[in-house]
Short mmCIF file of C-alpha atoms in Angstrom, two decimals:
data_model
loop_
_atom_site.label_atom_id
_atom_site.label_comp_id
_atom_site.label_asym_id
_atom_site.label_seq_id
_atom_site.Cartn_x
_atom_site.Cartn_y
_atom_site.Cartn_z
CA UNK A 22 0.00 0.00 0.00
CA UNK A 23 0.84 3.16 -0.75
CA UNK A 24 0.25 6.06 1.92
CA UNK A 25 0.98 9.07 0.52
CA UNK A 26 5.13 9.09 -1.19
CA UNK A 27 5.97 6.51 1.82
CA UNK A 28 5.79 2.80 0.95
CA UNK A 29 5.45 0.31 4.15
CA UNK A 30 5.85 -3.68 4.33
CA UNK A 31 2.82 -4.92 3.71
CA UNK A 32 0.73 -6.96 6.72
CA UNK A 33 -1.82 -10.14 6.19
CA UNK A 34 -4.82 -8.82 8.12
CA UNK A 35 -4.83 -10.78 10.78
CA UNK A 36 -1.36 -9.54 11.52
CA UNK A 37 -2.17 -5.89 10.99
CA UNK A 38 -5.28 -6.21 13.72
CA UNK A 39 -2.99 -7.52 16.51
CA UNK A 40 -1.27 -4.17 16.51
CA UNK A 41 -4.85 -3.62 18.28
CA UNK A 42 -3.97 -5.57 20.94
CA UNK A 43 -3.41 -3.85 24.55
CA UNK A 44 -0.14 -5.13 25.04
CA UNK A 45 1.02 -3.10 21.75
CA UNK A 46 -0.80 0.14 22.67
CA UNK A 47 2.10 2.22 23.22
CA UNK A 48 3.92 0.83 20.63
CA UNK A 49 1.02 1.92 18.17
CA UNK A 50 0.86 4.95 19.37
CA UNK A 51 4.35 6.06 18.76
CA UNK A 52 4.23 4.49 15.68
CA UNK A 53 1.84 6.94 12.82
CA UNK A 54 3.15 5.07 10.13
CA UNK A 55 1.24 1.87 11.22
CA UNK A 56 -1.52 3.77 12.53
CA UNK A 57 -2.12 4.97 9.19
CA UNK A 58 -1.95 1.39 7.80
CA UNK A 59 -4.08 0.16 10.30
CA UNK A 60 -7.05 3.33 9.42
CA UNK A 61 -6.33 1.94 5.88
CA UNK A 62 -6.94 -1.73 5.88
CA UNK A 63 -9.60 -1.14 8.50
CA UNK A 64 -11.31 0.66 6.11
CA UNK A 65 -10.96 -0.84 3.08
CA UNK A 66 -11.48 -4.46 4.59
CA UNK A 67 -15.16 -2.65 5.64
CA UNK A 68 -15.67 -1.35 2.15
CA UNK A 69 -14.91 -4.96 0.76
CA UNK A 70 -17.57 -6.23 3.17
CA UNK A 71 -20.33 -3.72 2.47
CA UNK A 72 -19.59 -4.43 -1.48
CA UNK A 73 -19.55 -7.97 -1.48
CA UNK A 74 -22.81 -7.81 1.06
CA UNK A 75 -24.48 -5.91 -1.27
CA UNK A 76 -23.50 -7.99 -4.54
CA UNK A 77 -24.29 -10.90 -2.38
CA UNK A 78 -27.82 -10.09 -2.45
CA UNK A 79 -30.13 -11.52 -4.89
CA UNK A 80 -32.21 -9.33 -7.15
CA UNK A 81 -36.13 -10.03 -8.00
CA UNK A 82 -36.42 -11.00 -11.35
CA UNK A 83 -40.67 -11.01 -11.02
CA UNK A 84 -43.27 -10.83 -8.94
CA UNK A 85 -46.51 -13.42 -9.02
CA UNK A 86 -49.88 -12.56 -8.02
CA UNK A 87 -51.82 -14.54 -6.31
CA UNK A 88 -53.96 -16.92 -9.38
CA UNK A 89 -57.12 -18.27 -9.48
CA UNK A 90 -58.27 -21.01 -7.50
CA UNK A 91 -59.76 -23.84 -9.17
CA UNK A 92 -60.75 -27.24 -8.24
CA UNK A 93 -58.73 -30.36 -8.41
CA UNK A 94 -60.87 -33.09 -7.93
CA UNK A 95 -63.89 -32.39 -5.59
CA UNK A 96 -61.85 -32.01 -2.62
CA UNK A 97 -58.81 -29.60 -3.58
CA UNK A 98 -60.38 -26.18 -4.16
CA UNK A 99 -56.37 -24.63 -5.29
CA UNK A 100 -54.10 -21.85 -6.20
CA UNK A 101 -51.95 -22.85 -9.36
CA UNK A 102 -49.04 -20.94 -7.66
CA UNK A 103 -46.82 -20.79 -11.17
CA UNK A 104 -49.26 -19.98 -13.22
CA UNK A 105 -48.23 -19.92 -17.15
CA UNK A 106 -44.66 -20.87 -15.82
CA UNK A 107 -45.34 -24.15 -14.59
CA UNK A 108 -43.57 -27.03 -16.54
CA UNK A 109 -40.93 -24.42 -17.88
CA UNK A 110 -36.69 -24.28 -17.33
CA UNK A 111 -37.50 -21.52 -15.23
CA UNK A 112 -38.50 -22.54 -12.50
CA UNK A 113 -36.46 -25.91 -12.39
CA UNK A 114 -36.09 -28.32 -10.55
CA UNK A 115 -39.98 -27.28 -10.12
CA UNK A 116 -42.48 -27.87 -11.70
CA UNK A 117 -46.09 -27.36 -10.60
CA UNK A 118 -46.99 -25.57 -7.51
CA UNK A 119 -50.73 -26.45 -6.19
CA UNK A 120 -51.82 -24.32 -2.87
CA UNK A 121 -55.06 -25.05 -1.40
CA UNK A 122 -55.74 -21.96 0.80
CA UNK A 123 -57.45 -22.76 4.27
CA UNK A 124 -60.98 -23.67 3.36
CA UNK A 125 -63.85 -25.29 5.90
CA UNK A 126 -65.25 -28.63 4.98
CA UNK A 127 -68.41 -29.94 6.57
CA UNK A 128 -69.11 -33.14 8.08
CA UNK A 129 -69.02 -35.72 5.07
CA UNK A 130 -70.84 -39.31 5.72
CA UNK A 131 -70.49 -40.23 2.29
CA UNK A 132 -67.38 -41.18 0.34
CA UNK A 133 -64.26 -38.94 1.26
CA UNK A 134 -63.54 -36.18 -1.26
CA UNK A 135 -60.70 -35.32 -3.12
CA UNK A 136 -59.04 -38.00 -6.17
CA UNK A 137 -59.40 -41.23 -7.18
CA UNK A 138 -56.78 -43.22 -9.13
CA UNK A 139 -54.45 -41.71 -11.05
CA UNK A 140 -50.68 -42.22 -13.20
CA UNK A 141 -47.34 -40.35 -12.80
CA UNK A 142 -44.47 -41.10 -14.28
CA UNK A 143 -41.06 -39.02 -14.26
CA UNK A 144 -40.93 -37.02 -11.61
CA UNK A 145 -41.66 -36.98 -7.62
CA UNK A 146 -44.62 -35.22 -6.10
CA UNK A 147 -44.59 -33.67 -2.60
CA UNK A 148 -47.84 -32.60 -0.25
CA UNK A 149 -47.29 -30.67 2.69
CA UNK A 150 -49.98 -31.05 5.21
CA UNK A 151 -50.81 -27.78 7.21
CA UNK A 152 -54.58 -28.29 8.39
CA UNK A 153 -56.78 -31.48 7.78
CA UNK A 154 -55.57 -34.87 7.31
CA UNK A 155 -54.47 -36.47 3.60
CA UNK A 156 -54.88 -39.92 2.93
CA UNK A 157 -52.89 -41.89 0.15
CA UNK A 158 -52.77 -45.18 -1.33
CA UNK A 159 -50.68 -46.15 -4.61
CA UNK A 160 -50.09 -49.20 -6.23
CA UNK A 161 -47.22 -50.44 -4.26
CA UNK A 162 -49.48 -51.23 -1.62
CA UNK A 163 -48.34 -47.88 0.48
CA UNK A 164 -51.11 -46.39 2.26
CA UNK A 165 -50.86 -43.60 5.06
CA UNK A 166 -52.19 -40.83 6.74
CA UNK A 167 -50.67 -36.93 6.89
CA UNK A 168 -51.96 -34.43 8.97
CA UNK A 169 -50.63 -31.01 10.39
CA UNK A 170 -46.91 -30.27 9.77
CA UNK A 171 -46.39 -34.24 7.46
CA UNK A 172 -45.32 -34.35 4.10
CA UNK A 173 -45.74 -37.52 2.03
CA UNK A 174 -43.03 -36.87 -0.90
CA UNK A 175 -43.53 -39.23 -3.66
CA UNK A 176 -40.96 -40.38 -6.12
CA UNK A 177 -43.26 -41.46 -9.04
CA UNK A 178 -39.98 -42.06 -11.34
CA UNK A 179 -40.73 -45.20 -13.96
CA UNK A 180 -44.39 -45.32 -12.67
CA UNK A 181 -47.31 -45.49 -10.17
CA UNK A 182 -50.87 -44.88 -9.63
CA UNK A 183 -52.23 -43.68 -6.65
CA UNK A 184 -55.53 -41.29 -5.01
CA UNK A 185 -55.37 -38.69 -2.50
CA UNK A 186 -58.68 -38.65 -0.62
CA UNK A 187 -59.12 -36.57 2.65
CA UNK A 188 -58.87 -38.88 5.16
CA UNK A 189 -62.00 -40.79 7.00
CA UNK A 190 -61.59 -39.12 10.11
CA UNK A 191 -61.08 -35.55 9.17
CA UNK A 192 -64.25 -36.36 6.39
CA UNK A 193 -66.22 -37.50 9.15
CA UNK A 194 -65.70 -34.79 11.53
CA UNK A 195 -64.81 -31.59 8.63
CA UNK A 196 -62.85 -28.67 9.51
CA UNK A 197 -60.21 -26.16 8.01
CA UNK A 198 -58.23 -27.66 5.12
CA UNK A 199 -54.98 -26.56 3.89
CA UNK A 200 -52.40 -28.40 2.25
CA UNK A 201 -50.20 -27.87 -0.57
CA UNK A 202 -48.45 -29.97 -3.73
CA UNK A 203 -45.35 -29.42 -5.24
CA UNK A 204 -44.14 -31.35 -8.53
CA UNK A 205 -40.20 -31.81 -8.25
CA UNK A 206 -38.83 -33.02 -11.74
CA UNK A 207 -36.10 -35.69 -11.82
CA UNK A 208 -33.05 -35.61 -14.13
CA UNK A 209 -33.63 -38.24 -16.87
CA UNK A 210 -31.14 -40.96 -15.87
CA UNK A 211 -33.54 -40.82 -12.80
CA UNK A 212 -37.43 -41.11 -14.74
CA UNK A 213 -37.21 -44.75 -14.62
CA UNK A 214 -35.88 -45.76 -11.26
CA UNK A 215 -38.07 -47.90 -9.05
CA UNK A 216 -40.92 -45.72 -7.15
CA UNK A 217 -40.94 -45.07 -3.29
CA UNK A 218 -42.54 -43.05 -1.48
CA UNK A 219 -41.73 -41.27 2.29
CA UNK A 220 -44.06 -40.37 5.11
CA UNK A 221 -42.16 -37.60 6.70
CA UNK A 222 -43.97 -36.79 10.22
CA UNK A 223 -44.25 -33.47 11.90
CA UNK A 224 -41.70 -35.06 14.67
CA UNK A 225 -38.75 -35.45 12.16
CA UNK A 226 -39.32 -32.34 10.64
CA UNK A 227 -39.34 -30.36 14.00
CA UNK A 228 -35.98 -32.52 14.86
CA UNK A 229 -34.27 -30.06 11.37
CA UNK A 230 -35.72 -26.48 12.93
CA UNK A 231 -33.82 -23.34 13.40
CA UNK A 232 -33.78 -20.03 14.40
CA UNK A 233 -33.73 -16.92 11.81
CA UNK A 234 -30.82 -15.14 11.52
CA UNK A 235 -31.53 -11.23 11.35
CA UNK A 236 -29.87 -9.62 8.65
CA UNK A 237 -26.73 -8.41 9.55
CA UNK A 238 -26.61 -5.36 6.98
CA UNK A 239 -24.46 -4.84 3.74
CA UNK A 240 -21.86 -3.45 5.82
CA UNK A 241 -21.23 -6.79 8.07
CA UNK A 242 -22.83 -9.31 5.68
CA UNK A 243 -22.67 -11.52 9.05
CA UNK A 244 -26.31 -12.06 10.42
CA UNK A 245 -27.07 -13.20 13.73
CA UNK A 246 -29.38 -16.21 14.93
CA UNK A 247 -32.80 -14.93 16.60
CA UNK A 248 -34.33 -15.86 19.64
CA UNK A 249 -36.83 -18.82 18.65
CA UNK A 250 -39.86 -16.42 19.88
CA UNK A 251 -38.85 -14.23 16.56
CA UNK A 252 -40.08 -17.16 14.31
CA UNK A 253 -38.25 -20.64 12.78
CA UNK A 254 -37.05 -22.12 9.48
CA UNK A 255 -38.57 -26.03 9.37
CA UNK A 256 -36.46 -27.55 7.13
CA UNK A 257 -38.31 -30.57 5.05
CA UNK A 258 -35.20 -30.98 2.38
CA UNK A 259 -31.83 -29.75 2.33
CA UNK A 260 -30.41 -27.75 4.66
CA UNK A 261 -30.38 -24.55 6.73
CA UNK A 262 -27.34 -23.56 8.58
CA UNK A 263 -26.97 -26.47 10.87
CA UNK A 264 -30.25 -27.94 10.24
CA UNK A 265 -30.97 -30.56 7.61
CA UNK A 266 -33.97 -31.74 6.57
CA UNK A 267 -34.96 -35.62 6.24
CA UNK A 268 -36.28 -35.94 3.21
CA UNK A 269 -34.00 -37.62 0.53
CA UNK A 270 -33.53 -36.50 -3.17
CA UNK A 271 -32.68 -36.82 -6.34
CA UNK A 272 -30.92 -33.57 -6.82
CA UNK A 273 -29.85 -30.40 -4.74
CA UNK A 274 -33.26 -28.74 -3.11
CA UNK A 275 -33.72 -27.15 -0.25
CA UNK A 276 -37.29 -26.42 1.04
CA UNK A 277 -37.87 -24.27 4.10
CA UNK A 278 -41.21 -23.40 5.90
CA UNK A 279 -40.66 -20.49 7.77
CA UNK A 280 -42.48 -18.86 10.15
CA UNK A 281 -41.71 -14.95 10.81
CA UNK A 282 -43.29 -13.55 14.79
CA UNK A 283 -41.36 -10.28 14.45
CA UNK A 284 -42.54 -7.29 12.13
CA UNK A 285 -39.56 -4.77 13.08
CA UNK A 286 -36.32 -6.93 11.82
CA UNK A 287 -35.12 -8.21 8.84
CA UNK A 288 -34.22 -11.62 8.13
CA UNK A 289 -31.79 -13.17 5.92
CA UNK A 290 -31.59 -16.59 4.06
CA UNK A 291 -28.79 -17.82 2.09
CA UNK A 292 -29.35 -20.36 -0.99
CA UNK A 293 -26.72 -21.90 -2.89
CA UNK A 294 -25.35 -20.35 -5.60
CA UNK A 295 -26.82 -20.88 -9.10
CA UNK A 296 -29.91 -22.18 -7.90
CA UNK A 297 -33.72 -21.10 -8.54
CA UNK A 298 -34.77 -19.43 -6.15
CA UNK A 299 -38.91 -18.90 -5.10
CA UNK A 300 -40.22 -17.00 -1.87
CA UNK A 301 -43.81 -18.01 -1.70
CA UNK A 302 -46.26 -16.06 0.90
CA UNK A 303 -48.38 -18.48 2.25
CA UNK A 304 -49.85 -16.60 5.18
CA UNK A 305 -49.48 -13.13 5.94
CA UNK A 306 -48.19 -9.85 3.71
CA UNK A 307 -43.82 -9.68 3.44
CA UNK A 308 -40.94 -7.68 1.65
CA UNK A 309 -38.50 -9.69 -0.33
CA UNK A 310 -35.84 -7.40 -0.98
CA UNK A 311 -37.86 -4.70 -0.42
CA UNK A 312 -40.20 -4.96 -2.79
CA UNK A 313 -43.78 -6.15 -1.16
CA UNK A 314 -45.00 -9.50 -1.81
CA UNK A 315 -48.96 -10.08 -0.39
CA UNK A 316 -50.42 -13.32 0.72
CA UNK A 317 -50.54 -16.45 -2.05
CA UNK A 318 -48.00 -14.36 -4.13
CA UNK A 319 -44.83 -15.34 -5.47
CA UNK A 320 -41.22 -13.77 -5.81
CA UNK A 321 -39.06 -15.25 -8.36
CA UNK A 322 -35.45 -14.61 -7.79
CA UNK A 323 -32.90 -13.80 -10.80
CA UNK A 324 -30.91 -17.25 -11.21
CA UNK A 325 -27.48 -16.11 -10.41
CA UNK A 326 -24.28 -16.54 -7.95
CA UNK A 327 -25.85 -13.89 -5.65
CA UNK A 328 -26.90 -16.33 -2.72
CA UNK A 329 -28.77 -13.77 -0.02
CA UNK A 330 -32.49 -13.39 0.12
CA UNK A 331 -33.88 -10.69 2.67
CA UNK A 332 -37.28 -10.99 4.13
CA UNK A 333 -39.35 -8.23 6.25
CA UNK A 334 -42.80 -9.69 7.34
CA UNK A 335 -45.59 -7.07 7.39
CA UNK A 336 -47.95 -9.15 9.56
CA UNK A 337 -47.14 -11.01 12.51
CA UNK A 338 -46.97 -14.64 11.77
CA UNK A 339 -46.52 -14.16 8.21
CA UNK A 340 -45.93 -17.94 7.15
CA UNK A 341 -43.76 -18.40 3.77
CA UNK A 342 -42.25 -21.45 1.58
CA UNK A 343 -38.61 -20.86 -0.04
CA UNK A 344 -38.23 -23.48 -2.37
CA UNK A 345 -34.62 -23.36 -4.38
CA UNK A 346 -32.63 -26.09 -6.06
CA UNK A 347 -30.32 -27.03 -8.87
CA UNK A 348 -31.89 -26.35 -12.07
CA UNK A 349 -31.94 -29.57 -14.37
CA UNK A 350 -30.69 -28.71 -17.71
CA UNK A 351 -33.04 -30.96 -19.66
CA UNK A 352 -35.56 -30.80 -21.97
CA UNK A 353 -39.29 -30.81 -20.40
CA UNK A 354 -42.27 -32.42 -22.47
CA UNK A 355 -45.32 -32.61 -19.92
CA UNK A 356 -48.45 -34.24 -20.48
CA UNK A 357 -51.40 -34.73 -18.04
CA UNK A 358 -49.67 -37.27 -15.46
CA UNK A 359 -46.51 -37.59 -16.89
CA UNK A 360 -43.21 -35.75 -17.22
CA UNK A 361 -40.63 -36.82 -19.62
CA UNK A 362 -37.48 -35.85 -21.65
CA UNK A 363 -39.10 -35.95 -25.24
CA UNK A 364 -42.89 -36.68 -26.42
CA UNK A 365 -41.93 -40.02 -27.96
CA UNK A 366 -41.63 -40.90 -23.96
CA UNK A 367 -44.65 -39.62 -22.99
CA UNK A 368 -46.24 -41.93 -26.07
CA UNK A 369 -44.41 -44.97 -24.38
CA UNK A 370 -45.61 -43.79 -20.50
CA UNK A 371 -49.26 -43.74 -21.85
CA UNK A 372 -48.82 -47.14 -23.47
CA UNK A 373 -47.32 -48.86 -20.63
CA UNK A 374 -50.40 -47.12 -18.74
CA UNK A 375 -52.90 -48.69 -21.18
CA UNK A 376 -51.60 -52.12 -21.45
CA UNK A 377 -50.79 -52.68 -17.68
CA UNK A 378 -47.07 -52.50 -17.81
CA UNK A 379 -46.85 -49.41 -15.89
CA UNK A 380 -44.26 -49.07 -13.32
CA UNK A 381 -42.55 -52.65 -14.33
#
């Protein structure tokens, strides 16, 4: 470093910070020269922080509005969350995003309600039980139960068919509903891999829960974890700081339900880099960045190296879904049930379908 016309050795950091020290005080003091270098690299190590803090930060590419609702079946009454973008690169490794909003269901004495037997083939598809119960049977003989806080994540892959009915005891004795589907694509030396499926309880979930960590600034770029009253980060897959999630997958995803208490601080979530990134508002009214996102809406982040999302909630318990993951550089030909690579697969899928070879 320069300082001026004098030239001075030049100090690694650490090095240059001990002259701090107590001990060296005096010796500091009598010594301008290093004072000034210390002022310097002080500085300029600050200014490197704030700019790489702020670069750090990813930028909103768009913003979604909340869609729609429609009805899948008789007993999903849901937002299509991606709208025209579902089953596009874009959003990859996601595909289709189905939110059904809380909604009261009366008693039911007759046959549950929701849908009977269906294909997949190709992908994996994940429900997230909030309120109700979801039952599910497939033709591998699996058959369970998910109610508040479960996820049943799917891996369709080479083929099964299966229904999703609400379950007998929540038809029997009605109440709120709210659950939510997500269609994860798989890369395609993965489409025709034996199916399984997990039941993923509230229990093991909880078990992969942490704090928030308020957002340190773009000066620090540090943040610090919050007191659990502040709100949490349940991690279903991936990870978040020291919390993973127990799901198992195919690819890189991490999927985070978050729960924000505390409308006066910033929080800050870090993704990997390269990977699509979507902030989805489940409950509440937040700022992404920023920029306000309302309740059922949807903030798509640019696909970058930038890993830093910031979130404000505007309502206290604002309840939100960051979903990001490695994109899968594939080609996508969707049809009804099935995802695949080209058409000519799809063709084969409904074949095998037809003629009973499906998932063999």
């Amino acid at each position: 470093f320069a300082l001026g016309t004098a030239r001075v050795p030049t100090l690694p950091l650490c090095d240059t910070l001990s002259l701090l020290q107590p001990i060296k005080i005096a010796r500091l003091i009598s010594s301008p020269l290093y004072l000034s270098l210390v002022v310097l690299l002080l500085s300029r190590f600050v200014s490197s922080m704030a700019t790489y803090a702020a670069k750090n930060l990813k930028s909103i590419k768009q913003i979604l509005p909340a869609p729609r609702a429609h009805w899948v079946g008789n007993g999903f009454h849901v937002y299509p969350v991606f709208a025209d973008k579902a089953f596009s690169g874009e959003l990859s490794p996601f595909l289709m995003f189905d939110y059904a909003a809380p909604k009261e269901f009366k008693p039911n004495t007759g046959r549950p309600k929701g849908v009977g037997q269906h294909p997949h083939r190709g992908f994996e598809t994940v429900t997230l039980a909030f309120q109700g119960e979801v039952e599910h049977a497939d033709s591998l003989g699996n058959r369970g139960v998910i109610g508040s806080g479960d996820v049943q994540w799917m891996t369709a892959a080479r083929g099964i068919i299966h229904q999703e009915f609400h379950s007998n005891e929540f038809s029997k004795r009605g109440g709120t509903f709210e659950m939510c589907q997500l269609w994860v694509n798989l890369p395609a030396k993965d489409k025709m891999v034996p199916p399984k499926y997990q039941e993923i309880l509230k229990k093991d979930i909880d078990q992969a829960t942490s704090p928030l960590y308020v957002f340190g600034g773009e000066a620090s770029g540090c943040g610090a974890p919050a007191d659990l009253s502040e709100g949490s980060v349940r991690v279903i897959a991936g990870a978040f700081h020291d919390a993973k999630g127990p799901a198992s997958t195919f690819t890189q995803v991490d999927m985070w339900d978050i729960t924000i208490n505390s409308v006066d601080k910033s929080f800050e979530f870090d993704t990997v880099p390269g990977n699509n990134v979507i902030v989805f508002v489940r409950r509440g009214a937040i700022e992404v960045q920023g920029k306000p996102v309302e309740s059922q809406g949807v903030a798509i982040m640019t696909r970058d190296d930038s890993t830093k999302v910031v979130i404000k909630a505007k309502h206290e318990k604002s309840q939100i879904l960051i979903l990001a993951g490695e994109p899968i550089e594939e080609p996508i030909a969707a049809q009804g049930p099935f995802v695949m690579n080209t058409f000519e697969e799809i063709r084969q899928a409904n074949m095998d379908f037809h003629s009973g070879n499906f998932g063999t």
